mmCIF file of C-alpha atoms and ligand atoms in Angstrom:
data_model
loop_
_atom_site.group_PDB
_atom_site.id
_atom_site.type_symbol
_atom_site.label_atom_id
_atom_site.label_comp_id
_atom_site.label_asym_id
_atom_site.label_seq_id
_atom_site.Cartn_x
_atom_site.Cartn_y
_atom_site.Cartn_z
ATOM 1 C CA MET A 1 -6.229 -81.197 -24.331
ATOM 2 C CA ASN A 2 -3.551 -78.839 -23.027
ATOM 3 C CA ILE A 3 -4.457 -75.244 -22.372
ATOM 4 C CA ILE A 4 -3.124 -72.109 -20.729
ATOM 5 C CA LEU A 5 -5.264 -69.671 -18.749
ATOM 6 C CA LEU A 6 -3.697 -66.234 -18.780
ATOM 7 C CA GLY A 7 -4.775 -63.087 -17.014
ATOM 8 C CA PRO A 8 -3.893 -60.686 -14.234
ATOM 9 C CA PRO A 9 -4.027 -61.618 -10.538
ATOM 10 C CA GLY A 10 -7.646 -61.852 -9.390
ATOM 11 C CA ALA A 11 -9.003 -62.389 -12.928
ATOM 12 C CA GLY A 12 -10.630 -65.675 -11.908
ATOM 13 C CA LYS A 13 -8.150 -68.119 -13.471
ATOM 14 C CA GLY A 14 -8.322 -70.512 -10.517
ATOM 15 C CA THR A 15 -12.138 -70.587 -10.473
ATOM 16 C CA GLN A 16 -12.363 -71.168 -14.223
ATOM 17 C CA ALA A 17 -9.546 -73.729 -14.183
ATOM 18 C CA LYS A 18 -11.493 -75.802 -11.643
ATOM 19 C CA ARG A 19 -14.585 -75.717 -13.881
ATOM 20 C CA ILE A 20 -12.601 -76.728 -16.984
ATOM 21 C CA GLU A 21 -10.958 -79.487 -14.938
ATOM 22 C CA GLU A 22 -14.381 -81.006 -14.203
ATOM 23 C CA ALA A 23 -15.847 -80.469 -17.652
ATOM 24 C CA HIS A 24 -12.909 -81.929 -19.588
ATOM 25 C CA SER A 25 -11.306 -84.391 -17.125
ATOM 26 C CA ILE A 26 -7.956 -82.656 -17.291
ATOM 27 C CA VAL A 27 -5.904 -81.383 -14.342
ATOM 28 C CA GLN A 28 -5.321 -77.846 -13.150
ATOM 29 C CA LEU A 29 -1.639 -77.087 -12.651
ATOM 30 C CA SER A 30 -1.347 -73.947 -10.552
ATOM 31 C CA THR A 31 2.223 -72.864 -9.890
ATOM 32 C CA GLY A 32 0.923 -70.484 -7.190
ATOM 33 C CA GLU A 33 -0.720 -73.422 -5.373
ATOM 34 C CA MET A 34 2.456 -75.505 -5.711
ATOM 35 C CA LEU A 35 4.472 -72.659 -4.200
ATOM 36 C CA ARG A 36 1.956 -72.161 -1.372
ATOM 37 C CA ALA A 37 2.236 -75.903 -0.608
ATOM 38 C CA ALA A 38 6.035 -75.481 -0.450
ATOM 39 C CA VAL A 39 5.606 -72.525 1.919
ATOM 40 C CA ALA A 40 3.275 -74.588 4.136
ATOM 41 C CA SER A 41 5.797 -77.453 4.228
ATOM 42 C CA GLY A 42 8.487 -75.113 5.557
ATOM 43 C CA SER A 43 11.046 -76.319 2.956
ATOM 44 C CA GLU A 44 13.976 -74.198 1.758
ATOM 45 C CA LEU A 45 12.085 -73.592 -1.495
ATOM 46 C CA GLY A 46 9.073 -72.540 0.571
ATOM 47 C CA LYS A 47 11.101 -69.991 2.519
ATOM 48 C CA GLU A 48 12.446 -68.465 -0.690
ATOM 49 C CA ALA A 49 8.968 -68.504 -2.243
ATOM 50 C CA LYS A 50 7.294 -66.801 0.729
ATOM 51 C CA ALA A 51 9.694 -63.864 0.664
ATOM 52 C CA ILE A 52 9.195 -63.364 -3.076
ATOM 53 C CA MET A 53 5.421 -63.907 -3.083
ATOM 54 C CA ASP A 54 4.831 -61.516 -0.196
ATOM 55 C CA LYS A 55 6.592 -58.818 -2.206
ATOM 56 C CA GLY A 56 4.436 -59.585 -5.249
ATOM 57 C CA GLN A 57 7.505 -60.483 -7.298
ATOM 58 C CA LEU A 58 8.189 -63.512 -9.495
ATOM 59 C CA MET A 59 10.177 -66.671 -8.741
ATOM 60 C CA PRO A 60 13.154 -67.458 -11.020
ATOM 61 C CA ASP A 61 12.172 -68.772 -14.465
ATOM 62 C CA ASP A 62 14.406 -71.899 -14.345
ATOM 63 C CA LEU A 63 12.899 -73.056 -11.102
ATOM 64 C CA MET A 64 9.334 -72.626 -12.319
ATOM 65 C CA VAL A 65 10.039 -74.317 -15.659
ATOM 66 C CA GLN A 66 11.532 -77.326 -13.875
ATOM 67 C CA MET A 67 8.617 -77.474 -11.427
ATOM 68 C CA ILE A 68 6.047 -77.537 -14.242
ATOM 69 C CA SER A 69 8.050 -79.967 -16.371
ATOM 70 C CA GLU A 70 8.207 -82.514 -13.531
ATOM 71 C CA ARG A 71 4.512 -82.052 -12.786
ATOM 72 C CA ILE A 72 3.479 -82.613 -16.425
ATOM 73 C CA ASP A 73 5.326 -85.955 -16.354
ATOM 74 C CA GLU A 74 3.052 -87.275 -13.611
ATOM 75 C CA PRO A 75 0.434 -89.848 -14.718
ATOM 76 C CA ASP A 76 -2.610 -87.718 -13.892
ATOM 77 C CA CYS A 77 -1.625 -85.275 -16.666
ATOM 78 C CA LYS A 78 -2.010 -87.947 -19.340
ATOM 79 C CA ASN A 79 -5.402 -86.634 -20.441
ATOM 80 C CA GLY A 80 -4.179 -83.048 -20.510
ATOM 81 C CA PHE A 81 -3.739 -80.046 -18.261
ATOM 82 C CA ILE A 82 -4.719 -76.447 -17.636
ATOM 83 C CA LEU A 83 -1.791 -74.204 -16.808
ATOM 84 C CA ASP A 84 -2.892 -71.578 -14.285
ATOM 85 C CA GLY A 85 -0.224 -69.019 -13.376
ATOM 86 C CA PHE A 86 2.385 -70.398 -15.776
ATOM 87 C CA PRO A 87 3.985 -69.157 -18.010
ATOM 88 C CA ARG A 88 4.388 -65.692 -16.511
ATOM 89 C CA THR A 89 7.294 -64.364 -18.577
ATOM 90 C CA VAL A 90 8.312 -64.663 -22.241
ATOM 91 C CA PRO A 91 11.333 -66.843 -21.286
ATOM 92 C CA GLN A 92 8.943 -69.206 -19.456
ATOM 93 C CA ALA A 93 6.681 -69.315 -22.543
ATOM 94 C CA GLU A 94 9.656 -70.115 -24.785
ATOM 95 C CA ALA A 95 10.907 -72.785 -22.374
ATOM 96 C CA LEU A 96 7.396 -74.266 -22.272
ATOM 97 C CA ASP A 97 7.331 -74.583 -26.063
ATOM 98 C CA ARG A 98 10.666 -76.394 -26.054
ATOM 99 C CA MET A 99 9.622 -78.599 -23.157
ATOM 100 C CA LEU A 100 6.311 -79.598 -24.730
ATOM 101 C CA GLY A 101 8.092 -80.309 -28.022
ATOM 102 C CA ASP A 102 10.545 -82.583 -26.207
ATOM 103 C CA LYS A 103 7.662 -84.403 -24.532
ATOM 104 C CA GLY A 104 5.761 -84.752 -27.840
ATOM 105 C CA LEU A 105 2.934 -82.524 -26.590
ATOM 106 C CA LYS A 106 1.341 -79.333 -27.887
ATOM 107 C CA LEU A 107 -0.892 -76.505 -26.713
ATOM 108 C CA ASP A 108 -4.490 -76.548 -27.912
ATOM 109 C CA ALA A 109 -5.468 -73.073 -26.743
ATOM 110 C CA VAL A 110 -4.290 -70.080 -24.755
ATOM 111 C CA ILE A 111 -7.198 -68.249 -23.137
ATOM 112 C CA GLU A 112 -6.798 -64.722 -21.828
ATOM 113 C CA LEU A 113 -9.231 -63.578 -19.126
ATOM 114 C CA ARG A 114 -9.268 -59.842 -19.722
ATOM 115 C CA VAL A 115 -10.159 -57.687 -16.695
ATOM 116 C CA ALA A 116 -9.578 -53.956 -16.114
ATOM 117 C CA ASP A 117 -7.204 -53.051 -13.270
ATOM 118 C CA GLU A 118 -9.852 -51.048 -11.353
ATOM 119 C CA VAL A 119 -12.129 -54.094 -11.272
ATOM 120 C CA LEU A 120 -9.282 -56.236 -9.901
ATOM 121 C CA VAL A 121 -8.620 -53.803 -7.067
ATOM 122 C CA GLU A 122 -12.337 -53.875 -6.159
ATOM 123 C CA ARG A 123 -12.350 -57.674 -6.267
ATOM 124 C CA ILE A 124 -9.318 -58.004 -4.002
ATOM 125 C CA GLU A 125 -10.896 -55.616 -1.504
ATOM 126 C CA THR A 126 -13.990 -57.829 -1.417
ATOM 127 C CA ARG A 127 -11.821 -60.981 -1.120
ATOM 128 C CA ILE A 128 -9.972 -59.503 1.872
ATOM 129 C CA ALA A 129 -13.207 -58.359 3.524
ATOM 130 C CA GLU A 130 -14.798 -61.798 3.100
ATOM 131 C CA SER A 131 -11.901 -64.129 3.934
ATOM 132 C CA VAL A 132 -11.163 -64.901 7.548
ATOM 133 C CA ASP A 133 -9.178 -68.156 7.685
ATOM 134 C CA GLY A 134 -8.294 -68.749 4.068
ATOM 135 C CA ALA A 135 -6.554 -65.417 3.507
ATOM 136 C CA ARG A 136 -3.403 -65.573 1.388
ATOM 137 C CA SER A 137 -0.476 -63.623 2.738
ATOM 138 C CA ASP A 138 -0.180 -61.871 -0.649
ATOM 139 C CA ASP A 139 -3.848 -60.771 -0.504
ATOM 140 C CA ASN A 140 -3.634 -57.065 0.212
ATOM 141 C CA VAL A 141 -4.164 -54.017 -1.934
ATOM 142 C CA GLU A 142 -0.527 -52.925 -1.873
ATOM 143 C CA THR A 143 0.784 -56.331 -2.969
ATOM 144 C CA LEU A 144 -1.970 -56.604 -5.582
ATOM 145 C CA LYS A 145 -0.874 -53.307 -7.118
ATOM 146 C CA ARG A 146 2.722 -54.544 -7.230
ATOM 147 C CA ARG A 147 1.516 -57.836 -8.770
ATOM 148 C CA LEU A 148 -0.481 -55.907 -11.368
ATOM 149 C CA GLU A 149 2.598 -53.893 -12.314
ATOM 150 C CA VAL A 150 4.586 -57.113 -12.629
ATOM 151 C CA TYR A 151 1.766 -58.563 -14.753
ATOM 152 C CA HIS A 152 1.804 -55.632 -17.177
ATOM 153 C CA GLN A 153 5.599 -55.510 -17.375
ATOM 154 C CA GLN A 154 6.522 -59.185 -17.449
ATOM 155 C CA THR A 155 3.475 -61.313 -18.197
ATOM 156 C CA ALA A 156 1.418 -59.265 -20.689
ATOM 157 C CA PRO A 157 4.229 -59.506 -23.328
ATOM 158 C CA ILE A 158 3.311 -63.199 -23.549
ATOM 159 C CA LEU A 159 0.001 -62.220 -25.186
ATOM 160 C CA PRO A 160 1.480 -61.093 -28.529
ATOM 161 C CA TYR A 161 3.788 -64.131 -28.366
ATOM 162 C CA TYR A 162 0.726 -66.410 -28.495
ATOM 163 C CA SER A 163 -1.409 -64.241 -30.774
ATOM 164 C CA ASP A 164 1.424 -64.371 -33.346
ATOM 165 C CA LYS A 165 1.107 -68.149 -33.205
ATOM 166 C CA GLY A 166 -2.661 -67.829 -33.786
ATOM 167 C CA ILE A 167 -3.677 -69.698 -30.621
ATOM 168 C CA LEU A 168 -4.698 -66.805 -28.348
ATOM 169 C CA LYS A 169 -8.408 -66.486 -27.488
ATOM 170 C CA VAL A 170 -9.668 -63.559 -25.436
ATOM 171 C CA VAL A 171 -12.650 -63.739 -23.090
ATOM 172 C CA ASP A 172 -14.318 -60.926 -21.159
ATOM 173 C CA GLY A 173 -13.303 -61.701 -17.592
ATOM 174 C CA MET A 174 -15.629 -58.998 -16.257
ATOM 175 C CA ASP A 175 -18.661 -61.106 -17.174
ATOM 176 C CA SER A 176 -20.268 -63.204 -14.383
ATOM 177 C CA ILE A 177 -18.505 -66.444 -13.382
ATOM 178 C CA ASP A 178 -21.088 -68.452 -15.360
ATOM 179 C CA GLY A 179 -20.788 -66.023 -18.264
ATOM 180 C CA VAL A 180 -17.003 -66.487 -18.388
ATOM 181 C CA SER A 181 -17.436 -70.280 -18.197
ATOM 182 C CA GLY A 182 -19.858 -70.071 -21.111
ATOM 183 C CA GLN A 183 -17.382 -68.072 -23.194
ATOM 184 C CA ILE A 184 -14.637 -70.605 -22.433
ATOM 185 C CA GLN A 185 -16.973 -73.471 -23.284
ATOM 186 C CA GLY A 186 -17.625 -71.770 -26.615
ATOM 187 C CA ILE A 187 -13.899 -71.749 -27.335
ATOM 188 C CA LEU A 188 -13.057 -75.241 -26.133
ATOM 189 C CA GLY A 189 -16.235 -76.933 -27.307
ATOM 190 C CA PRO A 190 -17.740 -79.884 -25.470
ATOM 191 C CA ASN A 191 -14.911 -82.284 -26.323
ATOM 192 C CA GLY A 192 -11.790 -80.206 -26.755
ATOM 193 C CA ALA A 193 -10.343 -77.129 -28.401
ATOM 194 C CA GLY A 194 -12.638 -75.981 -31.185
ATOM 195 C CA GLY A 195 -14.822 -79.001 -30.542
ATOM 196 C CA GLY A 196 -12.455 -81.190 -32.556
ATOM 197 C CA ALA A 197 -11.120 -84.593 -31.525
HETATM 198 P P1 AMP B 201 -0.723 -67.061 -8.216
HETATM 199 O O1 AMP B 201 -1.391 -67.945 -7.219
HETATM 200 O O2 AMP B 201 -0.683 -67.666 -9.588
HETATM 201 O O3 AMP B 201 -1.276 -65.670 -8.225
HETATM 202 O O4 AMP B 201 0.813 -66.935 -7.766
HETATM 203 C C1 AMP B 201 1.162 -66.373 -6.519
HETATM 204 C C2 AMP B 201 2.632 -65.945 -6.548
HETATM 205 O O5 AMP B 201 3.463 -67.089 -6.793
HETATM 206 C C3 AMP B 201 3.014 -64.949 -7.630
HETATM 207 O O6 AMP B 201 2.742 -63.617 -7.269
HETATM 208 C C4 AMP B 201 4.512 -65.222 -7.775
HETATM 209 O O7 AMP B 201 5.245 -64.647 -6.711
HETATM 210 C C5 AMP B 201 4.584 -66.735 -7.609
HETATM 211 N N1 AMP B 201 4.450 -67.448 -8.906
HETATM 212 C C6 AMP B 201 3.411 -68.261 -9.293
HETATM 213 N N2 AMP B 201 3.599 -68.739 -10.532
HETATM 214 C C7 AMP B 201 4.782 -68.220 -10.959
HETATM 215 C C8 AMP B 201 5.524 -68.331 -12.175
HETATM 216 N N3 AMP B 201 5.075 -69.066 -13.210
HETATM 217 N N4 AMP B 201 6.691 -67.651 -12.255
HETATM 218 C C9 AMP B 201 7.160 -66.913 -11.231
HETATM 219 N N5 AMP B 201 6.513 -66.755 -10.075
HETATM 220 C C10 AMP B 201 5.332 -67.397 -9.918
#
């Protein structure tokens, strides 16, 4: 089963992706985590990524498409994957379609976690207040607001792209963590999208 989790920064995609990963034995592919690993390694890519991430902007489409394509080819993705943080632009979504077609794969579902902007700002304030060691360098209210703008301008146009294809499912991301998991479970079913084989 191959799925996409879409939603603004702080919507809970990472938390839900980890739960789906366990429930369905498929792997979470988080482009944000891949980029943070590159930053930690001190590579050239990491240096470029840090500058862009700290400003709340997006990395170039080509680079991200290549990163995800290579990752999907790894053996642990054989059972399927959850894309978390990718695609983030319409060109990335189009490239993903072509890429999956070339690999003989398809998307089973695209799940949008819908959360109001005000709730996201509150959540990030709590995250900053609570995190001591694990703080992300892009975790601050100013960067979040920039990331939200980028989400509305560049990522939200992906939603009609997938609803036109009839594969977009919307969940209320303002529900509790368990409530959101339950909604997702209702969409994916116990064994896969729609409960089918
Ligand atoms: P995330 O952990 O998904 O919130 O991503 C953190 C940051 O990494 C984003 O604000 C972007 O700067 C960058 N990033 C992650 N995924 C992508 C992507 N698919 N395209 C472009 N930039 C990305």
